[in-house]
Tab-separated table of C-alpha atoms in Angstrom:
chain	number	residue	atom	x	y	z
A	1	UNK	CA	-38.399	60.493	34.409
A	2	UNK	CA	-34.738	60.345	35.340
A	3	UNK	CA	-32.897	59.469	32.042
A	4	UNK	CA	-30.089	57.642	33.845
A	5	UNK	CA	-32.571	55.616	35.756
A	6	UNK	CA	-34.388	54.757	32.539
A	7	UNK	CA	-31.128	53.790	30.793
A	8	UNK	CA	-30.171	51.455	33.697
A	9	UNK	CA	-33.564	50.043	34.043
A	10	UNK	CA	-32.735	47.194	31.489
A	11	UNK	CA	-35.484	48.194	29.049
A	12	UNK	CA	-32.874	49.011	26.349
A	13	UNK	CA	-31.021	45.784	26.649
A	14	UNK	CA	-34.276	43.750	26.819
A	15	UNK	CA	-35.518	45.726	23.797
A	16	UNK	CA	-32.658	44.748	21.527
A	17	UNK	CA	-33.040	41.278	22.578
A	18	UNK	CA	-36.609	41.402	21.600
A	19	UNK	CA	-37.829	40.749	25.127
A	20	UNK	CA	-39.929	43.874	25.637
A	21	UNK	CA	-43.649	44.399	25.170
A	22	UNK	CA	-44.970	46.545	22.204
A	23	UNK	CA	-45.949	49.250	24.726
A	24	UNK	CA	-42.405	49.199	26.066
A	25	UNK	CA	-41.004	49.360	22.635
A	26	UNK	CA	-43.130	52.322	21.740
A	27	UNK	CA	-42.051	54.063	24.852
A	28	UNK	CA	-38.404	53.435	24.172
A	29	UNK	CA	-38.801	54.686	20.573
A	30	UNK	CA	-40.373	57.901	21.865
A	31	UNK	CA	-37.697	58.314	24.657
A	32	UNK	CA	-34.789	57.737	22.199
A	33	UNK	CA	-36.240	60.376	19.849
A	34	UNK	CA	-36.323	62.852	22.680
A	35	UNK	CA	-33.071	61.986	24.584
A	36	UNK	CA	-29.742	61.681	22.736
A	37	UNK	CA	-28.253	59.637	25.784
A	38	UNK	CA	-30.986	57.056	25.339
A	39	UNK	CA	-30.422	56.903	21.656
A	40	UNK	CA	-26.707	56.512	22.138
A	41	UNK	CA	-27.313	53.702	24.702
A	42	UNK	CA	-29.703	52.000	22.244
A	43	UNK	CA	-27.263	52.160	19.405
A	44	UNK	CA	-24.504	50.682	21.629
A	45	UNK	CA	-26.648	47.875	22.696
A	46	UNK	CA	-27.627	47.157	19.127
A	47	UNK	CA	-23.974	47.215	18.022
A	48	UNK	CA	-22.987	44.894	20.786
A	49	UNK	CA	-25.657	42.371	19.834
A	50	UNK	CA	-24.791	42.629	16.084
A	51	UNK	CA	-21.103	42.160	16.905
A	52	UNK	CA	-22.098	39.012	18.815
A	53	UNK	CA	-24.173	37.888	15.673
A	54	UNK	CA	-21.266	38.692	13.368
A	55	UNK	CA	-19.119	36.246	15.338
A	56	UNK	CA	-21.200	33.469	13.999
A	57	UNK	CA	-20.345	34.466	10.393
A	58	UNK	CA	-20.379	31.516	7.908
A	59	UNK	CA	-19.599	31.725	4.275
A	60	UNK	CA	-22.824	30.768	2.279
A	61	UNK	CA	-22.477	28.071	-0.475
A	62	UNK	CA	-21.237	29.727	-3.735
A	63	UNK	CA	-24.441	28.685	-5.658
A	64	UNK	CA	-26.606	30.880	-3.300
A	65	UNK	CA	-25.608	34.195	-4.750
A	66	UNK	CA	-26.691	33.245	-8.247
A	67	UNK	CA	-29.907	31.784	-6.941
A	68	UNK	CA	-30.854	35.053	-5.063
A	69	UNK	CA	-29.856	37.218	-8.089
A	70	UNK	CA	-32.115	34.928	-10.239
A	71	UNK	CA	-34.863	35.042	-7.774
A	72	UNK	CA	-34.707	38.814	-7.655
A	73	UNK	CA	-34.662	38.995	-11.444
A	74	UNK	CA	-37.797	36.719	-11.525
A	75	UNK	CA	-39.382	39.037	-8.884
A	76	UNK	CA	-38.836	41.960	-11.297
A	77	UNK	CA	-36.457	43.709	-8.896
A	78	UNK	CA	-33.404	43.719	-10.899
A	79	UNK	CA	-32.214	43.015	-14.391
A	80	UNK	CA	-29.978	39.940	-14.655
A	81	UNK	CA	-27.073	41.657	-16.517
A	82	UNK	CA	-24.386	42.473	-14.097
A	83	UNK	CA	-20.798	41.367	-15.032
A	84	UNK	CA	-20.879	39.001	-12.089
A	85	UNK	CA	-23.508	36.969	-13.595
A	86	UNK	CA	-23.129	34.436	-16.287
A	87	UNK	CA	-26.643	34.651	-17.774
A	88	UNK	CA	-27.466	36.681	-20.808
A	89	UNK	CA	-27.339	40.367	-20.541
A	90	UNK	CA	-30.013	41.975	-22.758
A	91	UNK	CA	-30.408	45.263	-21.051
A	92	UNK	CA	-26.760	45.942	-20.218
A	93	UNK	CA	-26.784	49.308	-21.844
A	94	UNK	CA	-29.965	50.450	-20.012
A	95	UNK	CA	-28.469	49.352	-16.821
A	96	UNK	CA	-25.192	50.848	-17.510
A	97	UNK	CA	-26.875	54.170	-18.495
A	98	UNK	CA	-28.683	54.129	-15.212
A	99	UNK	CA	-25.485	53.512	-13.334
A	100	UNK	CA	-23.709	56.222	-15.327
A	101	UNK	CA	-26.435	58.771	-14.637
A	102	UNK	CA	-26.498	57.940	-11.018
A	103	UNK	CA	-22.816	58.133	-10.829
A	104	UNK	CA	-22.838	61.515	-12.605
A	105	UNK	CA	-25.453	62.948	-10.305
A	106	UNK	CA	-23.540	61.678	-7.362
A	107	UNK	CA	-20.251	63.040	-8.865
A	108	UNK	CA	-21.653	66.508	-9.502
A	109	UNK	CA	-23.246	66.677	-6.175
A	110	UNK	CA	-19.823	65.699	-4.627
A	111	UNK	CA	-17.929	68.233	-6.792
A	112	UNK	CA	-20.357	70.924	-5.821
A	113	UNK	CA	-20.025	69.986	-2.241
A	114	UNK	CA	-16.387	69.998	-2.323
A	115	UNK	CA	-16.174	73.368	-4.168
A	116	UNK	CA	-18.178	74.848	-1.202
A	117	UNK	CA	-15.966	73.248	1.234
A	118	UNK	CA	-12.801	74.307	-0.489
A	119	UNK	CA	-13.831	77.866	-0.621
A	120	UNK	CA	-14.576	77.641	2.992
A	121	UNK	CA	-11.284	76.094	3.742
A	122	UNK	CA	-9.449	78.836	1.679
A	123	UNK	CA	-11.138	81.511	3.702
A	124	UNK	CA	-10.083	79.820	6.847
A	125	UNK	CA	-6.481	79.453	5.645
A	126	UNK	CA	-6.173	83.066	4.724
A	127	UNK	CA	-7.637	84.065	7.997
A	128	UNK	CA	-5.123	81.876	9.827
A	129	UNK	CA	-2.313	83.249	7.587
A	130	UNK	CA	-3.324	86.688	8.718
A	131	UNK	CA	-3.474	85.748	12.288
A	132	UNK	CA	-0.012	84.183	12.085
A	133	UNK	CA	1.552	87.257	10.421
A	134	UNK	CA	0.045	89.405	13.225
A	135	UNK	CA	1.415	87.146	15.899
A	136	UNK	CA	4.895	87.205	14.191
A	137	UNK	CA	4.840	90.986	14.009
A	138	UNK	CA	3.738	91.140	17.636
A	139	UNK	CA	6.487	88.940	18.533
A	140	UNK	CA	9.069	90.947	16.824
A	141	UNK	CA	7.976	93.956	18.711
A	142	UNK	CA	8.224	92.097	21.894
A	143	UNK	CA	11.645	90.774	21.074
A	144	UNK	CA	12.817	94.311	20.330
A	145	UNK	CA	11.471	95.596	23.619
A	146	UNK	CA	13.093	92.790	25.498
A	147	UNK	CA	16.409	93.632	23.641
A	148	UNK	CA	16.111	97.334	24.586
A	149	UNK	CA	15.197	96.566	28.189
A	150	UNK	CA	18.042	94.182	28.488
A	151	UNK	CA	20.493	96.805	27.119
A	152	UNK	CA	19.082	99.320	29.574
A	153	UNK	CA	19.479	97.025	32.485
A	154	UNK	CA	22.972	96.292	31.517
A	155	UNK	CA	23.850	99.842	31.399
A	156	UNK	CA	22.077	100.772	34.693
A	157	UNK	CA	23.409	97.802	36.500
A	158	UNK	CA	27.046	98.398	35.433
A	159	UNK	CA	29.060	100.040	38.206
A	160	UNK	CA	31.316	101.664	35.621
A	161	UNK	CA	28.507	104.036	34.731
A	162	UNK	CA	27.849	107.087	36.723
A	163	UNK	CA	24.231	108.225	36.904
A	164	UNK	CA	23.796	112.003	36.365
A	165	UNK	CA	20.383	113.477	37.131
A	166	UNK	CA	19.547	116.340	34.824
A	167	UNK	CA	16.919	118.496	36.608
A	168	UNK	CA	14.697	121.115	34.894
A	169	UNK	CA	15.874	124.654	34.789
A	170	UNK	CA	13.631	127.542	35.663
A	171	UNK	CA	10.499	127.273	33.436
A	172	UNK	CA	10.969	123.490	32.937
A	173	UNK	CA	10.493	122.523	36.531
A	174	UNK	CA	8.716	119.269	35.820
A	175	UNK	CA	11.321	118.153	33.117
A	176	UNK	CA	13.955	115.616	33.933
A	177	UNK	CA	16.532	113.521	32.199
A	178	UNK	CA	19.040	110.879	33.268
A	179	UNK	CA	22.534	110.414	31.777
A	180	UNK	CA	24.608	107.313	32.286
A	181	UNK	CA	28.230	108.041	31.636
A	182	UNK	CA	31.165	105.680	31.654
A	183	UNK	CA	34.336	107.484	32.764
A	184	UNK	CA	36.480	104.652	31.466
A	185	UNK	CA	34.830	103.912	28.049
A	186	UNK	CA	33.345	107.449	27.774
A	187	UNK	CA	30.034	105.970	26.639
A	188	UNK	CA	26.996	108.241	27.128
A	189	UNK	CA	23.375	106.934	27.424
A	190	UNK	CA	20.319	109.236	27.849
A	191	UNK	CA	17.024	108.438	29.377
A	192	UNK	CA	14.807	111.480	28.639
A	193	UNK	CA	11.901	111.824	31.186
A	194	UNK	CA	9.085	114.320	30.822
A	195	UNK	CA	10.620	116.528	28.230
A	196	UNK	CA	7.946	118.588	26.416
A	197	UNK	CA	7.075	117.915	22.880
A	198	UNK	CA	8.787	120.251	20.298
A	199	UNK	CA	7.569	121.971	17.118
A	200	UNK	CA	8.631	120.319	13.862
A	201	UNK	CA	11.709	122.515	13.341
A	202	UNK	CA	13.250	121.888	16.749
A	203	UNK	CA	15.156	119.004	18.237
A	204	UNK	CA	16.792	118.372	21.609
A	205	UNK	CA	20.461	118.372	21.800
A	206	UNK	CA	22.647	116.925	24.665
A	207	UNK	CA	25.897	118.568	25.643
A	208	UNK	CA	28.720	117.517	27.805
A	209	UNK	CA	30.484	120.223	29.598
A	210	UNK	CA	34.340	119.465	29.332
A	211	UNK	CA	36.864	121.899	30.852
A	212	UNK	CA	34.100	124.564	31.021
A	213	UNK	CA	33.278	124.132	27.319
A	214	UNK	CA	30.181	122.563	25.809
A	215	UNK	CA	30.805	119.449	23.633
A	216	UNK	CA	28.052	118.087	21.414
A	217	UNK	CA	26.752	114.771	22.693
A	218	UNK	CA	24.249	114.268	19.959
A	219	UNK	CA	20.687	115.209	18.929
A	220	UNK	CA	17.467	113.429	19.364
A	221	UNK	CA	13.806	113.844	18.800
A	222	UNK	CA	11.437	114.466	21.656
A	223	UNK	CA	10.413	111.166	23.306
A	224	UNK	CA	7.210	109.416	22.396
A	225	UNK	CA	5.737	107.415	25.085
A	226	UNK	CA	7.948	105.276	27.158
A	227	UNK	CA	11.204	105.942	25.540
A	228	UNK	CA	14.177	103.498	25.765
A	229	UNK	CA	17.691	104.346	26.671
A	230	UNK	CA	19.455	106.218	23.834
A	231	UNK	CA	23.151	105.848	23.135
A	232	UNK	CA	24.590	109.261	22.513
A	233	UNK	CA	27.978	110.534	21.350
A	234	UNK	CA	30.877	109.489	23.620
A	235	UNK	CA	32.297	112.253	25.950
A	236	UNK	CA	35.757	112.392	27.681
A	237	UNK	CA	36.074	113.916	31.040
A	238	UNK	CA	32.685	115.213	31.346
A	239	UNK	CA	31.952	117.589	34.245
A	240	UNK	CA	28.207	118.255	33.588
A	241	UNK	CA	25.524	117.452	31.082
A	242	UNK	CA	22.784	119.682	29.812
A	243	UNK	CA	19.956	119.504	27.164
A	244	UNK	CA	18.997	122.437	24.982
A	245	UNK	CA	16.344	123.012	22.341
A	246	UNK	CA	18.011	123.691	19.049
A	247	UNK	CA	16.907	123.948	15.386
A	248	UNK	CA	16.533	120.674	13.654
A	249	UNK	CA	19.939	119.146	12.823
A	250	UNK	CA	21.484	120.540	15.979
A	251	UNK	CA	23.899	123.516	16.580
A	252	UNK	CA	27.673	123.774	17.049
A	253	UNK	CA	27.245	125.853	20.142
A	254	UNK	CA	24.377	125.520	22.604
A	255	UNK	CA	21.668	128.251	22.581
A	256	UNK	CA	21.999	128.840	26.293
A	257	UNK	CA	18.624	130.486	26.777
A	258	UNK	CA	17.064	127.339	25.395
A	259	UNK	CA	18.380	125.088	28.179
A	260	UNK	CA	15.845	122.677	29.506
A	261	UNK	CA	17.534	120.521	31.986
A	262	UNK	CA	21.191	120.321	33.423
A	263	UNK	CA	23.033	118.320	35.970
A	264	UNK	CA	26.568	118.076	37.396
A	265	UNK	CA	28.598	114.973	37.990
B	1	UNK	CA	-13.638	42.951	-14.586
B	2	UNK	CA	-14.332	46.128	-12.708
B	3	UNK	CA	-12.401	46.951	-9.544
B	4	UNK	CA	-14.258	46.211	-6.376
B	5	UNK	CA	-16.013	49.469	-5.261
B	6	UNK	CA	-16.068	50.555	-1.690
B	7	UNK	CA	-19.071	52.429	-0.463
B	8	UNK	CA	-19.878	54.395	2.800
B	9	UNK	CA	-22.988	53.267	4.384
B	10	UNK	CA	-24.844	56.309	3.300
B	11	UNK	CA	-23.735	55.892	-0.431
B	12	UNK	CA	-24.812	52.263	-0.313
B	13	UNK	CA	-28.263	53.114	0.934
B	14	UNK	CA	-28.695	55.675	-1.683
B	15	UNK	CA	-27.635	53.250	-4.405
B	16	UNK	CA	-29.800	50.502	-2.964
B	17	UNK	CA	-32.781	52.756	-2.948
B	18	UNK	CA	-32.033	53.446	-6.653
B	19	UNK	CA	-32.080	49.606	-7.102
B	20	UNK	CA	-28.524	49.631	-8.289
B	21	UNK	CA	-27.397	46.178	-8.879
B	22	UNK	CA	-23.695	46.719	-8.282
B	23	UNK	CA	-24.569	47.989	-4.729
B	24	UNK	CA	-26.682	44.841	-4.404
B	25	UNK	CA	-23.656	42.796	-5.249
B	26	UNK	CA	-21.608	44.725	-2.777
B	27	UNK	CA	-24.126	44.196	-0.154
B	28	UNK	CA	-24.221	40.448	-0.771
B	29	UNK	CA	-20.426	40.161	-0.917
B	30	UNK	CA	-20.005	42.026	2.354
B	31	UNK	CA	-22.757	40.977	4.442
B	32	UNK	CA	-23.917	37.572	3.322
B	33	UNK	CA	-21.606	35.645	5.557
B	34	UNK	CA	-22.847	37.439	8.596
B	35	UNK	CA	-26.460	37.027	7.613
B	36	UNK	CA	-26.046	33.454	6.705
B	37	UNK	CA	-24.291	32.817	9.934
B	38	UNK	CA	-27.108	34.181	11.943
B	39	UNK	CA	-29.690	32.356	9.910
B	40	UNK	CA	-27.860	28.990	10.224
B	41	UNK	CA	-27.721	29.578	14.013
B	42	UNK	CA	-31.529	30.218	14.129
B	43	UNK	CA	-32.506	27.530	11.602
B	44	UNK	CA	-29.971	24.922	12.316
B	45	UNK	CA	-29.972	23.299	8.806
B	46	UNK	CA	-27.695	24.843	6.179
B	47	UNK	CA	-29.829	24.114	3.122
B	48	UNK	CA	-32.878	25.493	4.896
B	49	UNK	CA	-30.746	28.513	5.930
B	50	UNK	CA	-29.802	29.075	2.354
B	51	UNK	CA	-33.437	29.206	1.384
B	52	UNK	CA	-34.328	31.546	4.241
B	53	UNK	CA	-31.477	33.789	3.197
B	54	UNK	CA	-32.782	34.074	-0.218
B	55	UNK	CA	-36.151	35.191	1.154
B	56	UNK	CA	-34.245	37.525	3.440
B	57	UNK	CA	-32.278	39.223	0.659
B	58	UNK	CA	-35.433	39.699	-1.366
B	59	UNK	CA	-37.213	41.143	1.593
B	60	UNK	CA	-34.251	43.511	2.127
B	61	UNK	CA	-34.304	44.531	-1.414
B	62	UNK	CA	-38.005	45.075	-1.607
B	63	UNK	CA	-38.241	46.869	1.751
B	64	UNK	CA	-35.189	49.089	1.400
B	65	UNK	CA	-37.422	52.135	1.107
B	66	UNK	CA	-38.670	51.282	4.633
B	67	UNK	CA	-35.173	51.452	6.175
B	68	UNK	CA	-34.791	54.601	8.147
B	69	UNK	CA	-31.169	55.658	8.951
B	70	UNK	CA	-32.342	57.533	12.006
B	71	UNK	CA	-33.485	54.260	13.524
B	72	UNK	CA	-30.052	52.520	13.345
B	73	UNK	CA	-27.390	51.167	11.079
B	74	UNK	CA	-28.259	49.518	7.750
B	75	UNK	CA	-26.385	46.386	8.746
B	76	UNK	CA	-28.342	46.174	12.029
B	77	UNK	CA	-31.670	46.403	10.123
B	78	UNK	CA	-30.640	43.878	7.537
B	79	UNK	CA	-29.514	41.392	10.191
B	80	UNK	CA	-32.861	41.981	12.025
B	81	UNK	CA	-34.864	41.375	8.845
B	82	UNK	CA	-32.973	38.120	8.295
B	83	UNK	CA	-33.160	37.040	11.927
B	84	UNK	CA	-36.895	37.726	12.179
B	85	UNK	CA	-37.504	35.872	8.997
B	86	UNK	CA	-35.508	32.845	10.194
B	87	UNK	CA	-37.398	32.814	13.592
B	88	UNK	CA	-40.649	33.044	11.875
B	89	UNK	CA	-39.562	30.149	9.698
B	90	UNK	CA	-38.588	27.808	12.494
B	91	UNK	CA	-41.573	28.810	14.574
B	92	UNK	CA	-43.976	27.914	11.711
B	93	UNK	CA	-41.981	24.750	11.026
B	94	UNK	CA	-42.176	23.856	14.704
B	95	UNK	CA	-45.884	24.500	15.137
B	96	UNK	CA	-46.262	22.084	12.093
B	97	UNK	CA	-44.245	19.269	13.788
B	98	UNK	CA	-42.950	19.039	17.311
B	99	UNK	CA	-42.881	20.961	20.478
B	100	UNK	CA	-40.447	24.067	20.586
B	101	UNK	CA	-38.665	22.881	23.654
B	102	UNK	CA	-37.251	19.882	21.856
B	103	UNK	CA	-36.004	21.679	18.795
B	104	UNK	CA	-34.600	24.425	20.916
B	105	UNK	CA	-32.256	22.112	22.807
B	106	UNK	CA	-31.221	20.585	19.452
B	107	UNK	CA	-30.575	23.809	17.727
B	108	UNK	CA	-28.766	25.583	20.458
B	109	UNK	CA	-25.871	23.328	21.439
B	110	UNK	CA	-23.267	25.370	23.424
B	111	UNK	CA	-20.378	24.305	21.454
B	112	UNK	CA	-22.166	25.150	18.210
B	113	UNK	CA	-21.183	22.113	16.142
B	114	UNK	CA	-21.848	22.479	12.475
B	115	UNK	CA	-20.013	25.828	12.454
B	116	UNK	CA	-16.621	24.522	11.828
B	117	UNK	CA	-16.218	26.037	8.464
B	118	UNK	CA	-16.837	29.528	9.659
B	119	UNK	CA	-13.721	31.561	9.024
B	120	UNK	CA	-11.015	30.918	11.653
B	121	UNK	CA	-10.796	34.537	12.976
B	122	UNK	CA	-14.468	34.304	13.868
B	123	UNK	CA	-13.847	31.182	15.744
B	124	UNK	CA	-11.113	32.855	17.761
B	125	UNK	CA	-13.458	35.801	18.372
B	126	UNK	CA	-16.429	33.657	19.253
B	127	UNK	CA	-14.409	31.505	21.662
B	128	UNK	CA	-12.938	34.569	23.423
B	129	UNK	CA	-16.404	36.025	23.868
B	130	UNK	CA	-17.918	32.775	25.013
B	131	UNK	CA	-15.201	32.557	27.597
B	132	UNK	CA	-16.270	35.856	29.008
B	133	UNK	CA	-20.096	34.955	29.147
B	134	UNK	CA	-21.461	32.746	31.607
B	135	UNK	CA	-23.266	29.689	30.363
B	136	UNK	CA	-26.503	31.183	31.542
B	137	UNK	CA	-25.863	34.605	29.936
B	138	UNK	CA	-25.006	32.973	26.595
B	139	UNK	CA	-28.275	30.832	26.846
B	140	UNK	CA	-30.400	33.948	27.529
B	141	UNK	CA	-28.853	35.906	24.611
B	142	UNK	CA	-29.114	32.994	22.254
B	143	UNK	CA	-32.673	32.216	23.255
B	144	UNK	CA	-33.810	35.716	22.833
B	145	UNK	CA	-31.627	36.643	19.864
B	146	UNK	CA	-31.404	33.456	17.753
B	147	UNK	CA	-34.654	31.726	18.922
B	148	UNK	CA	-36.844	34.706	19.314
B	149	UNK	CA	-38.121	33.700	22.823
B	150	UNK	CA	-40.291	36.100	24.838
B	151	UNK	CA	-39.408	36.958	28.499
B	152	UNK	CA	-42.141	34.591	29.595
B	153	UNK	CA	-40.798	31.667	27.489
B	154	UNK	CA	-37.317	32.139	28.867
B	155	UNK	CA	-38.640	32.383	32.376
B	156	UNK	CA	-40.370	29.083	31.932
B	157	UNK	CA	-37.551	27.404	30.141
B	158	UNK	CA	-34.881	28.437	32.797
B	159	UNK	CA	-37.367	28.161	35.591
B	160	UNK	CA	-36.621	31.696	37.028
B	161	UNK	CA	-38.910	34.673	37.812
B	162	UNK	CA	-39.650	37.182	35.076
B	163	UNK	CA	-37.726	39.842	36.939
B	164	UNK	CA	-34.680	37.682	37.077
B	165	UNK	CA	-34.884	37.033	33.310
B	166	UNK	CA	-34.974	40.873	32.816
B	167	UNK	CA	-32.085	41.735	35.119
B	168	UNK	CA	-29.896	38.730	33.680
B	169	UNK	CA	-30.678	39.786	30.144
B	170	UNK	CA	-29.487	43.108	30.851
B	171	UNK	CA	-26.209	41.844	32.530
B	172	UNK	CA	-25.540	39.628	29.604
B	173	UNK	CA	-25.946	42.376	27.114
B	174	UNK	CA	-23.876	44.731	29.244
B	175	UNK	CA	-21.121	42.130	29.087
B	176	UNK	CA	-21.307	42.068	25.348
B	177	UNK	CA	-21.318	45.771	25.156
B	178	UNK	CA	-18.268	45.771	27.386
B	179	UNK	CA	-16.506	43.282	24.916
B	180	UNK	CA	-17.455	45.028	21.662
B	181	UNK	CA	-18.348	48.714	22.044
């Protein structure tokens, strides 16, 4: 049977109005247990009708409450001792004890429930904190990378910088580096590309050749991964740049047989 | 005096099943107006309505174990207990004296006189709802809900085919649903 057809058949509305047969009622009960949509439609129909009933609300005469409580007491259902009643209260203590026990049980159950919930929330909070810290760290890395890239773009895009391609010498045919040199400000930036890794006790050193003499332009460690632009020591009147492999800490004079790449302006 | 407690429906049901009198007081204080209003609407006479309400509360109290939260809200159940009791009451009273048709027309005036002391906000709400329902829709709802009429009885009373009663009852309730839910 199609659920929507069943819902729109009118059986639900007729049922809450008491207009259905016992067979139809039984069927609806079965259907509502089986299908949440039908249960939902049934609840809504009930709510609507109850709301309509409530519109007719009318305060009952004040005497009725006492009469009902008295009738219940006579019926043995309750003890006539509540504070809202004016009659004698012989078993107040018994009643209050029952209330206290019920309240305690309820309270303990609630406390237990909340303890479990709280532990759960704590776990969730610490997990979220960790995730937040990770995101912040990641964000810092991205920011730093953007900063570097921006710096690099600034140098590359600046017409005052001359690009010098340093090609690999014999034995380092695949190595290459780029130097950006500013003739006016003398600033030197290095972009190492495909330089081989070095042993622990060695470092790369950049030299500027000025008037035929090598001038130290700074040392740096072999690149790891995609290395950013490195700012090196400023050089005046450079004619050429070269990179040699030197002992860690650098040398005063280049070890010429350790030259890796070189390039003229 | 103790501060007025406020219970969720689940707490209230738990306490009622424990026969907790404070919960019972709470139940009365919060729901008696609605229950009384519905019983008055069915029974017509306020004194008789008060008697029926007494019966209704005793029945609610005694049968609270039978209430099943899976089958609907507590309030819906209580209102139905009270309404069915009131309908049984007028039905047996009617069979004792006159024909049902007569007392129906007496007890279901459209303007609902005798309800003037219901709280004002309810009047506003009632009038707003009545404005939205057609006379016929209201009549069908009232006959079914407040008088406990069967489809056949409504069909006879309003002189329309059974199928029409069914579709109009649905339309009337859809209107209520639209207004309230």
